[in-house]
PDB file of C-alpha atoms in Angstrom:
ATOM      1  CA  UNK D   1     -54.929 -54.824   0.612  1.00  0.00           C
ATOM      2  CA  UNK D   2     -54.823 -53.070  -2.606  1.00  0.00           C
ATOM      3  CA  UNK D   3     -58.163 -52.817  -5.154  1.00  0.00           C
ATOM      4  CA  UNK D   4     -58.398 -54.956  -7.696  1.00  0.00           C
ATOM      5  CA  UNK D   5     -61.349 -54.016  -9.281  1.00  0.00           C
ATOM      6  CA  UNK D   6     -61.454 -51.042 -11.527  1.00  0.00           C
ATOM      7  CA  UNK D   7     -65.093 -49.592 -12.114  1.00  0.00           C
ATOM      8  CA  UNK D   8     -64.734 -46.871 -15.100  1.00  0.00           C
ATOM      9  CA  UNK D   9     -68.298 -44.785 -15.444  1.00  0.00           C
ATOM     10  CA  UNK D  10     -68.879 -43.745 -19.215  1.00  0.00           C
ATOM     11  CA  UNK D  11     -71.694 -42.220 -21.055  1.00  0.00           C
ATOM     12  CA  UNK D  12     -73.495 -44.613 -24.019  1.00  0.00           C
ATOM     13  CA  UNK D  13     -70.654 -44.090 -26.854  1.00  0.00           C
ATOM     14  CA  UNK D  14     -67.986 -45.455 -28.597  1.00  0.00           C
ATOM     15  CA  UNK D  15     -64.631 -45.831 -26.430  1.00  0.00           C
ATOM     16  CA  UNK D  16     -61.355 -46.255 -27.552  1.00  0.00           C
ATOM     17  CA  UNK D  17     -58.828 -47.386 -25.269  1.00  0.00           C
ATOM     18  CA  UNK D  18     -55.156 -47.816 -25.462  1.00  0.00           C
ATOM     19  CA  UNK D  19     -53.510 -51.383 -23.850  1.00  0.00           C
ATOM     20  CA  UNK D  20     -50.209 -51.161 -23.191  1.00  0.00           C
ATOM     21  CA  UNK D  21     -47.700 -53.783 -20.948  1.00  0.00           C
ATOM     22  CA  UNK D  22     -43.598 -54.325 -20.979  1.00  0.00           C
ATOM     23  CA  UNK D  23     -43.135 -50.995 -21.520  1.00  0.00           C
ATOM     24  CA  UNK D  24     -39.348 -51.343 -19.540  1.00  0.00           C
ATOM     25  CA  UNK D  25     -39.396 -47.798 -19.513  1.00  0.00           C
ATOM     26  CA  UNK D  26     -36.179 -47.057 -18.184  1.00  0.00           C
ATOM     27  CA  UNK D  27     -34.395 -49.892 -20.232  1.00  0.00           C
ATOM     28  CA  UNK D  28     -32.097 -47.953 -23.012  1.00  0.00           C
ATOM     29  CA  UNK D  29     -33.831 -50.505 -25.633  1.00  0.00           C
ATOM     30  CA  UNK D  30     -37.451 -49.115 -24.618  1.00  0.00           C
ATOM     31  CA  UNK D  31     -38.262 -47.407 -27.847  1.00  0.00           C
ATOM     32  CA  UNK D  32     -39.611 -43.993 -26.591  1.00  0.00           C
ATOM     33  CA  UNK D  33     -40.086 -42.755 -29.949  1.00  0.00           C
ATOM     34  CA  UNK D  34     -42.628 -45.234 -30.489  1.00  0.00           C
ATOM     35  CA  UNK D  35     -43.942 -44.802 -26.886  1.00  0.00           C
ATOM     36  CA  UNK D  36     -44.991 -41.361 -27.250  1.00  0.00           C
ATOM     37  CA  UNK D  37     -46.148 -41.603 -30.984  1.00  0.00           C
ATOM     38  CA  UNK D  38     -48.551 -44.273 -29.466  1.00  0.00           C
ATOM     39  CA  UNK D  39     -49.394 -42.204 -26.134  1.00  0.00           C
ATOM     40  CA  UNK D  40     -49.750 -39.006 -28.047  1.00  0.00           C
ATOM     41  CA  UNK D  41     -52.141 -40.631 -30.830  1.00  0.00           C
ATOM     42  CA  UNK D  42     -54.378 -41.386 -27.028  1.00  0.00           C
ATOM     43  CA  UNK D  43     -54.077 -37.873 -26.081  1.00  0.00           C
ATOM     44  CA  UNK D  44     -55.799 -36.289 -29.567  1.00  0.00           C
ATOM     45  CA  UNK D  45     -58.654 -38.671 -29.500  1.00  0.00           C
ATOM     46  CA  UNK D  46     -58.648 -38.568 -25.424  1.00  0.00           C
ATOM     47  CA  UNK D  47     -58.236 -42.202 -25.209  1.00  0.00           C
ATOM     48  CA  UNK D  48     -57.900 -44.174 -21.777  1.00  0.00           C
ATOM     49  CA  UNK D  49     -54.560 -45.999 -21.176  1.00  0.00           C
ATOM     50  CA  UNK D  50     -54.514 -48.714 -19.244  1.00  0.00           C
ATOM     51  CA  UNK D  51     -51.188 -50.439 -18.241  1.00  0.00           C
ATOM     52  CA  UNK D  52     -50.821 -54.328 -17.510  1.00  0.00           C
ATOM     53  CA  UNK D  53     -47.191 -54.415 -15.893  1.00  0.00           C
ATOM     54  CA  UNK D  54     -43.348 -54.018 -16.526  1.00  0.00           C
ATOM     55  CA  UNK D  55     -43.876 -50.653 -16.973  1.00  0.00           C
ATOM     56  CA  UNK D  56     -40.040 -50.505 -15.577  1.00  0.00           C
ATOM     57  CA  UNK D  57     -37.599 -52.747 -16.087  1.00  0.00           C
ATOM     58  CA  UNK D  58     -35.143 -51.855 -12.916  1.00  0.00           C
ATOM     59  CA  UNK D  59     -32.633 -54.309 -13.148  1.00  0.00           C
ATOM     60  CA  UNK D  60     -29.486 -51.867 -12.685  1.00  0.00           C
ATOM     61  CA  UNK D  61     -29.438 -51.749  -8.459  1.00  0.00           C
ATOM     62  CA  UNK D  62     -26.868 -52.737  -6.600  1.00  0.00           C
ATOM     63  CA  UNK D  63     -28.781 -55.873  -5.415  1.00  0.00           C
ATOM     64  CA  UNK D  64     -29.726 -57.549  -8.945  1.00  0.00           C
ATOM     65  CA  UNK D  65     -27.338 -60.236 -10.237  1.00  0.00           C
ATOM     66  CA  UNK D  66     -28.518 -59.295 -13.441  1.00  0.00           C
ATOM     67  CA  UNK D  67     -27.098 -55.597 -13.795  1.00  0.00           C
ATOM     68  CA  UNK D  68     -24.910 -54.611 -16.468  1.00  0.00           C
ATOM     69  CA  UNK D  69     -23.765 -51.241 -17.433  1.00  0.00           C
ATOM     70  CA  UNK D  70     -25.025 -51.243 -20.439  1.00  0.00           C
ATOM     71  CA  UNK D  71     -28.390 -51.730 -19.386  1.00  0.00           C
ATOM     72  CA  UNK D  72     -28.769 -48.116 -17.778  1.00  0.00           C
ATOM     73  CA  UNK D  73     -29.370 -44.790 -18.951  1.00  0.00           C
ATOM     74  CA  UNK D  74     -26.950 -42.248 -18.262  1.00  0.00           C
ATOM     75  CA  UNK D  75     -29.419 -40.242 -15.944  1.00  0.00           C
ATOM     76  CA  UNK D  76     -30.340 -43.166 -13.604  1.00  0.00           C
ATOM     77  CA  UNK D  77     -27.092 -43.893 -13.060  1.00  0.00           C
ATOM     78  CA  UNK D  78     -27.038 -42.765  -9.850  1.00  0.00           C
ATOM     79  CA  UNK D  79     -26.385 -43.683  -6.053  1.00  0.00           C
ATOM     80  CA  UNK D  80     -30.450 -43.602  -5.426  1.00  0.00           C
ATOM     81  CA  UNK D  81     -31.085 -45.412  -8.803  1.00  0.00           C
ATOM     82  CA  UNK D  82     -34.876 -46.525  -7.858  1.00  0.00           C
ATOM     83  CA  UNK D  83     -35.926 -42.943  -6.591  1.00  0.00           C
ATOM     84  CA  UNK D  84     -33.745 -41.521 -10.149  1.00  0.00           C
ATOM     85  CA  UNK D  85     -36.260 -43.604 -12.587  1.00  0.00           C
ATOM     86  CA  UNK D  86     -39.526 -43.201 -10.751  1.00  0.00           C
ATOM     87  CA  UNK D  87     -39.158 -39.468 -10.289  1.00  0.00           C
ATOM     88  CA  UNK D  88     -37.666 -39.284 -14.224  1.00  0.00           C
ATOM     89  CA  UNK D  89     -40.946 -41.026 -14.859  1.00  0.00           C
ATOM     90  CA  UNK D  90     -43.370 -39.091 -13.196  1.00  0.00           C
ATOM     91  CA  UNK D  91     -42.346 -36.136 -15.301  1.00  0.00           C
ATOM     92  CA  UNK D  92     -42.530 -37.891 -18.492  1.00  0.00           C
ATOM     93  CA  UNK D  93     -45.669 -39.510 -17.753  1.00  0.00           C
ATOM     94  CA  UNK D  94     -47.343 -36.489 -16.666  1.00  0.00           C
ATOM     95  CA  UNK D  95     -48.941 -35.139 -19.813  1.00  0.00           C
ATOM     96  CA  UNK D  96     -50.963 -38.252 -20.147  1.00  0.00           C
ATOM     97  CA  UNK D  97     -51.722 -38.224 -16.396  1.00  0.00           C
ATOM     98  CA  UNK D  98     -55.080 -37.638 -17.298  1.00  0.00           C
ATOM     99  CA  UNK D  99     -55.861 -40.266 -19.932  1.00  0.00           C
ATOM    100  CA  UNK D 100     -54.123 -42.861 -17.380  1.00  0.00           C
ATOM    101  CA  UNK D 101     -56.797 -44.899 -15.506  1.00  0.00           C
ATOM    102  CA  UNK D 102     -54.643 -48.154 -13.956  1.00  0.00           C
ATOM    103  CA  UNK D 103     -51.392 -49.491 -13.718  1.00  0.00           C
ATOM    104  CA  UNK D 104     -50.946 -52.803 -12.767  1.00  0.00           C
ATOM    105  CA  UNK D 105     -48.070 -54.705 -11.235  1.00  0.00           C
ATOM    106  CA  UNK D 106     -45.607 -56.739 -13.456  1.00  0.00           C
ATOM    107  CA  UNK D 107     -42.812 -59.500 -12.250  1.00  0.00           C
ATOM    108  CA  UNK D 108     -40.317 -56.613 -12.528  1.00  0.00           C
ATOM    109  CA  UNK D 109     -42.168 -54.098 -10.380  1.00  0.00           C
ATOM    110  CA  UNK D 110     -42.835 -57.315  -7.607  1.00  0.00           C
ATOM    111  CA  UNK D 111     -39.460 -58.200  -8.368  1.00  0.00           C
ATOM    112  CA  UNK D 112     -38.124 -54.603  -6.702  1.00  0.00           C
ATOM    113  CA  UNK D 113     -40.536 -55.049  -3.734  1.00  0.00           C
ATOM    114  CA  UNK D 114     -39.061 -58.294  -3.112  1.00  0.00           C
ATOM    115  CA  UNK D 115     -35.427 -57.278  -2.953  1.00  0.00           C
ATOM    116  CA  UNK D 116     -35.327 -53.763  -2.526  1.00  0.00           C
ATOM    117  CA  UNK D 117     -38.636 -53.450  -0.292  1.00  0.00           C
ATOM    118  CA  UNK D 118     -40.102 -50.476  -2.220  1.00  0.00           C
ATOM    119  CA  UNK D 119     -43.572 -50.472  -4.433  1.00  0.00           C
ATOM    120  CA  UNK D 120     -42.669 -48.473  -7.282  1.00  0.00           C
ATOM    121  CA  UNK D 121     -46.042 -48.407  -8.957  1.00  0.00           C
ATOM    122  CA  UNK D 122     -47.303 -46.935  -5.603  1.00  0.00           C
ATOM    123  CA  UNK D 123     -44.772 -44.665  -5.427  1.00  0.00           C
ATOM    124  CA  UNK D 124     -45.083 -43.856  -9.669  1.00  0.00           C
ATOM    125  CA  UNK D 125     -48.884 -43.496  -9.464  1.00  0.00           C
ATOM    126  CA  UNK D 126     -49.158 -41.041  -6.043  1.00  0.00           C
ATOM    127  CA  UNK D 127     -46.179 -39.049  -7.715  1.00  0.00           C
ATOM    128  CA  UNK D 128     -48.617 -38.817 -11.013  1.00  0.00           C
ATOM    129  CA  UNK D 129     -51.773 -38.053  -8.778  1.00  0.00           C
ATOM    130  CA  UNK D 130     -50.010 -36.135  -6.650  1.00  0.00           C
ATOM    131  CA  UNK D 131     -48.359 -33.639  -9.217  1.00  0.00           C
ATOM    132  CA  UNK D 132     -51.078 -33.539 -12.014  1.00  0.00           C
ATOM    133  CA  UNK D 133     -54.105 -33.964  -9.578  1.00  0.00           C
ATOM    134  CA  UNK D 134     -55.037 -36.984 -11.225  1.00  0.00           C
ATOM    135  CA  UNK D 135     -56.967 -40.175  -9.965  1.00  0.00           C
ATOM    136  CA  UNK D 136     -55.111 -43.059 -11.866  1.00  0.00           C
ATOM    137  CA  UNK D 137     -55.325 -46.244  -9.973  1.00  0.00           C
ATOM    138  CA  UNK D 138     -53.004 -48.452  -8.570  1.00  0.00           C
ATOM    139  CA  UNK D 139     -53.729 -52.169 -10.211  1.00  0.00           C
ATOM    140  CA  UNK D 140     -52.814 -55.937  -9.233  1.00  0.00           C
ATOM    141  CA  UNK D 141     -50.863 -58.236 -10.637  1.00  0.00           C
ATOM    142  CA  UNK D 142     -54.175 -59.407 -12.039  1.00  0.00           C
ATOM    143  CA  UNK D 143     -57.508 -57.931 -11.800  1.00  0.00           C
ATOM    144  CA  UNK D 144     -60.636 -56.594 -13.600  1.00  0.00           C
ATOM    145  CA  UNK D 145     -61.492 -53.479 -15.491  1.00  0.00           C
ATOM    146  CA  UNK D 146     -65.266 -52.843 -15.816  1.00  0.00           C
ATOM    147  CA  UNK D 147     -66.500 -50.680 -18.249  1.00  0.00           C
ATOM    148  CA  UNK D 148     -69.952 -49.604 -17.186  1.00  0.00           C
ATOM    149  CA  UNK D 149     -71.569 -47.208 -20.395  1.00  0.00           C
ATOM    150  CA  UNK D 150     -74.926 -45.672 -19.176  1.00  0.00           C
ATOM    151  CA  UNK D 151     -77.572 -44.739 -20.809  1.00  0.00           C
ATOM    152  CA  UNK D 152     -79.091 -41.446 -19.625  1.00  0.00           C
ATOM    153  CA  UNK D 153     -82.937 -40.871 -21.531  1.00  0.00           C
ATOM    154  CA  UNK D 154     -84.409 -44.383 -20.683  1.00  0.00           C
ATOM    155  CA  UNK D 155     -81.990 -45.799 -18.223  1.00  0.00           C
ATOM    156  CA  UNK D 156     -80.102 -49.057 -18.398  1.00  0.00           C
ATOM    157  CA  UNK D 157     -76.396 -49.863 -18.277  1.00  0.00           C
ATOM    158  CA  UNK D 158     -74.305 -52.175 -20.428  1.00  0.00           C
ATOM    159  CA  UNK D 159     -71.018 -53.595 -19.181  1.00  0.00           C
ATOM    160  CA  UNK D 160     -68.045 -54.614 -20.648  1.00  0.00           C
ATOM    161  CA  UNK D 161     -65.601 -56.641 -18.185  1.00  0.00           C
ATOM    162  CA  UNK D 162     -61.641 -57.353 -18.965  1.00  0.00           C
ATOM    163  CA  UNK D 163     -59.631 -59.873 -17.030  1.00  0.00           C
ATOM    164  CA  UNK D 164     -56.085 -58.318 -16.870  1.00  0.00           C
ATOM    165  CA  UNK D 165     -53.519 -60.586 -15.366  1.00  0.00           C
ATOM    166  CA  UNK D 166     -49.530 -59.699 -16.566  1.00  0.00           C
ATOM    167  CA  UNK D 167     -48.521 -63.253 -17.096  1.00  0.00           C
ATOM    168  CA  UNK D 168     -47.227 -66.328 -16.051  1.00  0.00           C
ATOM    169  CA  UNK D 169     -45.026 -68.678 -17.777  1.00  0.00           C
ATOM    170  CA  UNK D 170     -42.620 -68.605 -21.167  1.00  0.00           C
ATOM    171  CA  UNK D 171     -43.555 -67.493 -24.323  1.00  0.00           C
ATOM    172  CA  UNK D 172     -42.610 -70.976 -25.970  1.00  0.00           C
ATOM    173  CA  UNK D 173     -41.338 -70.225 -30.087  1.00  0.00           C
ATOM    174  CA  UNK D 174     -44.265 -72.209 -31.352  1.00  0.00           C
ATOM    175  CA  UNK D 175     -46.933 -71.430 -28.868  1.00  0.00           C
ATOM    176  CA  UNK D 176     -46.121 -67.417 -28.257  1.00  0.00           C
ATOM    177  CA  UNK D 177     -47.978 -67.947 -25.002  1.00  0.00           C
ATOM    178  CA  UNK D 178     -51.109 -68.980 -26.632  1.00  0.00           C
ATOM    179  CA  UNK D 179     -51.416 -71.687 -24.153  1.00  0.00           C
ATOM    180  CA  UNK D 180     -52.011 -69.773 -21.050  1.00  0.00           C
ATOM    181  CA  UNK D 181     -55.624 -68.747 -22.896  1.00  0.00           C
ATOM    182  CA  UNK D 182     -56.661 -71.961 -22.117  1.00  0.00           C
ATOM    183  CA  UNK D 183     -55.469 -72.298 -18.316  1.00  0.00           C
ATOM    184  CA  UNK D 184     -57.542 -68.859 -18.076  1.00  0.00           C
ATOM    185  CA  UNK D 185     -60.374 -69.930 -19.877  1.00  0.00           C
ATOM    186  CA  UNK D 186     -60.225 -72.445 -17.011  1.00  0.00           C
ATOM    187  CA  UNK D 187     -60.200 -70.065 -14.210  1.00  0.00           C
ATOM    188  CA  UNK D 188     -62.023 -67.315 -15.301  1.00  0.00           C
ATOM    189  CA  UNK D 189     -65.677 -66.890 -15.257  1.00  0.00           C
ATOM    190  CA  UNK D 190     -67.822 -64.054 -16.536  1.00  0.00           C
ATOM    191  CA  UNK D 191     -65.440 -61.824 -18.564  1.00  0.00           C
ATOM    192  CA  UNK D 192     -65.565 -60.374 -21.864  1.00  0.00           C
ATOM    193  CA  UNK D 193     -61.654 -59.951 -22.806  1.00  0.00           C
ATOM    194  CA  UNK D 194     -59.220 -61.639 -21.331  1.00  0.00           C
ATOM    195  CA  UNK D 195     -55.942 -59.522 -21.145  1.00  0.00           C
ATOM    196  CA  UNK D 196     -52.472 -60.732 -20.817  1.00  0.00           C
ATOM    197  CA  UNK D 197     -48.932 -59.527 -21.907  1.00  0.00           C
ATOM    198  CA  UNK D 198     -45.220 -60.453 -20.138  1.00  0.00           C
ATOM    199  CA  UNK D 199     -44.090 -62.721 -23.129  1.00  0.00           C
ATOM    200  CA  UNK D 200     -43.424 -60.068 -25.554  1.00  0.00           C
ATOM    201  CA  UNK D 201     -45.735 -61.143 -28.197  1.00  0.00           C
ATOM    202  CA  UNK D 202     -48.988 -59.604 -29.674  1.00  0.00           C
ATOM    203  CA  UNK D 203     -52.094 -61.291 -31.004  1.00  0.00           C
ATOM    204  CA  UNK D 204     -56.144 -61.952 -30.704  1.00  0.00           C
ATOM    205  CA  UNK D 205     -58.126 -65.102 -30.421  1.00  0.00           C
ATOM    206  CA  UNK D 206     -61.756 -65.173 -29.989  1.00  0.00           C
ATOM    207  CA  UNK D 207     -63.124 -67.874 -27.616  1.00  0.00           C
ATOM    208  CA  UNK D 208     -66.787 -69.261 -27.964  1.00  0.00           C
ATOM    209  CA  UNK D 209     -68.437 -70.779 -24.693  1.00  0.00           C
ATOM    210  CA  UNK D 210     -71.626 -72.014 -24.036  1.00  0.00           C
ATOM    211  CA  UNK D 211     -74.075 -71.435 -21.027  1.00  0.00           C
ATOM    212  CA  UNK D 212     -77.534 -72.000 -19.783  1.00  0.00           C
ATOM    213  CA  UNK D 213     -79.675 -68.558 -18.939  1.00  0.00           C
ATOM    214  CA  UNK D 214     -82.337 -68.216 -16.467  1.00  0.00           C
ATOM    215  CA  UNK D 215     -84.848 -69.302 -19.043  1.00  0.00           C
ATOM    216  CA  UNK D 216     -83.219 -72.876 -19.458  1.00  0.00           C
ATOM    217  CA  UNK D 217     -82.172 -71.617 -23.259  1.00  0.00           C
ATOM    218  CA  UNK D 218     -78.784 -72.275 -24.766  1.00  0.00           C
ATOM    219  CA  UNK D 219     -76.551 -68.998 -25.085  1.00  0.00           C
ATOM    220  CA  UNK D 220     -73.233 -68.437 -27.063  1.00  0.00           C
ATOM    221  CA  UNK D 221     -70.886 -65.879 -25.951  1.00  0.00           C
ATOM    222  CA  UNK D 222     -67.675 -65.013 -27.485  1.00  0.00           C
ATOM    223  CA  UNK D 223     -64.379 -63.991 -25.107  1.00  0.00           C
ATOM    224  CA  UNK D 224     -61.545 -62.067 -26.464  1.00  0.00           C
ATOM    225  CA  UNK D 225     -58.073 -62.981 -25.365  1.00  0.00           C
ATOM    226  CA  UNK D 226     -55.453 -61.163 -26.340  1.00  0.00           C
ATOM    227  CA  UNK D 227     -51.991 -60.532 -25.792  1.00  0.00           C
ATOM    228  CA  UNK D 228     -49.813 -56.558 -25.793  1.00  0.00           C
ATOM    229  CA  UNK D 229     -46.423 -56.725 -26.613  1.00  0.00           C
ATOM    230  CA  UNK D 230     -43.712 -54.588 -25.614  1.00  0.00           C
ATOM    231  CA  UNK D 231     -41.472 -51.469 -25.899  1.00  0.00           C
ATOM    232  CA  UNK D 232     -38.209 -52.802 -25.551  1.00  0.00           C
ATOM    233  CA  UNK D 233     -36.303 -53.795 -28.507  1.00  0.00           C
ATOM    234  CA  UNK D 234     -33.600 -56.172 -27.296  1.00  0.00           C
ATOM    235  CA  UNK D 235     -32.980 -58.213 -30.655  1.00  0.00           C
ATOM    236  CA  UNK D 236     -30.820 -55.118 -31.957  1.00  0.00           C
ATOM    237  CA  UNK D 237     -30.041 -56.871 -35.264  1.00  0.00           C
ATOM    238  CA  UNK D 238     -29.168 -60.523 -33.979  1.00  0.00           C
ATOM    239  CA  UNK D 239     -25.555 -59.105 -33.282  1.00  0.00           C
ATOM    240  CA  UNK D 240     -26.043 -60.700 -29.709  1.00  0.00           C
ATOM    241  CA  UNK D 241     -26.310 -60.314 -26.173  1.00  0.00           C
ATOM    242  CA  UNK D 242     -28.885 -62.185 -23.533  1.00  0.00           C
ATOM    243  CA  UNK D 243     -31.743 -61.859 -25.820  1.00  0.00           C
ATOM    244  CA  UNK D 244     -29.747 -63.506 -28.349  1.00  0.00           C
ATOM    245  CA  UNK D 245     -27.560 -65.747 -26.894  1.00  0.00           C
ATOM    246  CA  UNK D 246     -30.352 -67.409 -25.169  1.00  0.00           C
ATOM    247  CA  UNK D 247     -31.756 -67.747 -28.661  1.00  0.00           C
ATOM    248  CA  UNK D 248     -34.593 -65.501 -28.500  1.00  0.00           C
ATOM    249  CA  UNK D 249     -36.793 -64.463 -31.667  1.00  0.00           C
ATOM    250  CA  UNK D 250     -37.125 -60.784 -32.534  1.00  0.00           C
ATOM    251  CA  UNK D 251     -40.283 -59.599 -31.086  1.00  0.00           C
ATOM    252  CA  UNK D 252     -43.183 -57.502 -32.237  1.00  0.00           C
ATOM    253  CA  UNK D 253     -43.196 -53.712 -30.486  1.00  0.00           C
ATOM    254  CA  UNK D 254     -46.269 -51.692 -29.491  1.00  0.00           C
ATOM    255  CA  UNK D 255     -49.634 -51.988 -27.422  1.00  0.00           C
ATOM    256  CA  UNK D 256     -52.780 -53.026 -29.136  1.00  0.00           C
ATOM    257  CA  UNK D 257     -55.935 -50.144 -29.261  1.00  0.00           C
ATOM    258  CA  UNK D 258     -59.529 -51.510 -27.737  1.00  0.00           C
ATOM    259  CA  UNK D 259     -63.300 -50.216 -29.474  1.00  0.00           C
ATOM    260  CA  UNK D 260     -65.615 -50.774 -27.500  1.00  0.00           C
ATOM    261  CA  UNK D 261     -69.417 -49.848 -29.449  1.00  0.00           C
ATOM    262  CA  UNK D 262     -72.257 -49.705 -26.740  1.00  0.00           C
ATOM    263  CA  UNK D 263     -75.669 -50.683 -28.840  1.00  0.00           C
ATOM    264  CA  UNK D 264     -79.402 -51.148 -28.505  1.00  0.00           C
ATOM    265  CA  UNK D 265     -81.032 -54.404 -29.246  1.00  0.00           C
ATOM    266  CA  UNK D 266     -84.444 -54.903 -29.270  1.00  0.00           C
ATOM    267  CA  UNK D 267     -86.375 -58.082 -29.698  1.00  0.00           C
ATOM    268  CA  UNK D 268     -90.128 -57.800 -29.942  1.00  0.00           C
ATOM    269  CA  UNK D 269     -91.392 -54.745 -27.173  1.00  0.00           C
ATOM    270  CA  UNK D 270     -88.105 -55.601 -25.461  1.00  0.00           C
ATOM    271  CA  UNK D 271     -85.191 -53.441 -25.516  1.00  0.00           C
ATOM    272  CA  UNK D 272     -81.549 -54.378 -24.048  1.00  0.00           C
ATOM    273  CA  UNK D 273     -78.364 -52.874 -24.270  1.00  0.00           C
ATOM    274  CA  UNK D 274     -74.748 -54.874 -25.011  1.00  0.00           C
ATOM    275  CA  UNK D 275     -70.986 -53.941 -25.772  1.00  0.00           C
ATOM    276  CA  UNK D 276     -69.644 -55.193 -28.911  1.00  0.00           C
ATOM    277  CA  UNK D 277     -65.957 -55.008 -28.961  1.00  0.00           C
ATOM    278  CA  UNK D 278     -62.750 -55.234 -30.980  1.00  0.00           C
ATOM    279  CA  UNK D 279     -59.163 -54.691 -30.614  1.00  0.00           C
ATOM    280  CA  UNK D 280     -56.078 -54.070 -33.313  1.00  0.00           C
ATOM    281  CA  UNK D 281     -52.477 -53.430 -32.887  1.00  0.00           C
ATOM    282  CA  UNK D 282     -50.730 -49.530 -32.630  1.00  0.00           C
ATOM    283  CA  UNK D 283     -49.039 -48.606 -35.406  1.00  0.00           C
TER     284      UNK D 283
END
């Protein structure tokens, strides 16, 4: 059984991280150009990139009802399409090898490993580690990211812990998804951000909950719960196809960027140490 739990050791500073999901990669509407601008803006800070599913979209093999020809590049078009796009990948990946510290599963990847018997994200992140002597991490469908930022003169450790989970349901036109923050807010317990994306749609909410310490005193916490969008463009102008047909809005494209600001608090001769966070959309 795979780890789903992603410890990530940092020293007590400001980290930026770049979310990304629905990438569809190897889709001809993915819009690389926007991709890369985002992944290269990672590289000259030396941002983390995380990745919450769909980073393919695989649809194109022989044993998909839903293949078309227009739907695949000209290089994948080939008798071993799935080994074509994850090798392609691995090569254009590999300058942010580095940066990369989990990719998790989307319905598309556990789509291929239901018909076609093959993990792609296995096979995509030992193909990264393996050529770039990386140490990304394979992900779950859901899991947690922990942020741990240490402080090295006095000791302590403050901790910043995202839910990721790709998604579940539609992204209805007048909820965009919103409603799955509350059947999470149900289910999850002790988490800071709750990340989700697989409905193509981008936005924060901030969720206030109440709890009891150890001391019997009333304590507020706020939970982000945001959503990353995607890479793949399938409106194309209204002029039609699935996306259109079935009635579909155009939808916003990017990944959203994640501050996290270790700080110092001190009340009275006490001293503790907490993570305050925000996140904003690529550009």
């Amino acid at each position: 059984m795979k780890n789903n739990v992603h410890i990530l050791k940092n020293d007590f500073e400001p980290k930026k991280v770049l979310l990304i999901s629905d990438i569809h990669w190897d889709n001809p509407h993915c819009n690389r150009d926007l991709l890369k601008k985002h992944l290269d803006q990672a590289l000259e800070i030396k941002a983390d990139i995380l990745f919450n599913g769909d980073t393919f979209c695989l649809m194109q093999g022989a044993y998909d009802p839903r293949k078309s020809k227009n739907d695949i590049r000209p290089e994948h078009n080939k008798t071993n399409y799935l080994d074509a796009v994850v090798n392609d990948a691995i090569d254009w990946f590999s300058p942010y090898a580095h940066l990369i510290k989990v990719v998790g599963y989307g319905n598309h990847e556990t789509n291929i490993l239901k018909r076609a018997e093959t993990d792609v994200i296995d096979r995509f992140v030992f193909g990264l580690n393996s050529k770039n002597g990386t140490s990304v991490e394979v992900g779950g469908y859901g899991g947690w990211i922990v942020y741990n930022f240490r402080r090295a003169e006095m000791g302590g450790m403050a901790a910043y812990k995202i839910k990721y989970m790709h998604g579940f349901g539609g992204g209805g036109p007048a909820s965009k998804g919103v409603i799955q923050y509350h059947r999470m807010a149900t289910m999850v317990e002790g988490a800071d951000m709750v990340w989700m994306g697989h409905v193509h749609e981008d936005h924060e909410l901030t969720y206030s909950v109440e709890s009891l310490n150890s001391n019997n005193k009333v304590k507020l916490k706020d939970i982000l719960m945001i959503r990353t969008p995607t890479y793949k463009e399938e409106y194309s102008g209204g002029i039609g196809g699935w996306h259109v047909e079935r009635g579909s809005p155009p939808k916003p494209l990017g990944g959203r960027w994640l501050e996290m600001h270790p700080e110092r608090v001190r009340k009275g001769d006490k001293e503790t140490v907490k993570v305050n966070a925000f996140t904003y959309k690529t550009l």
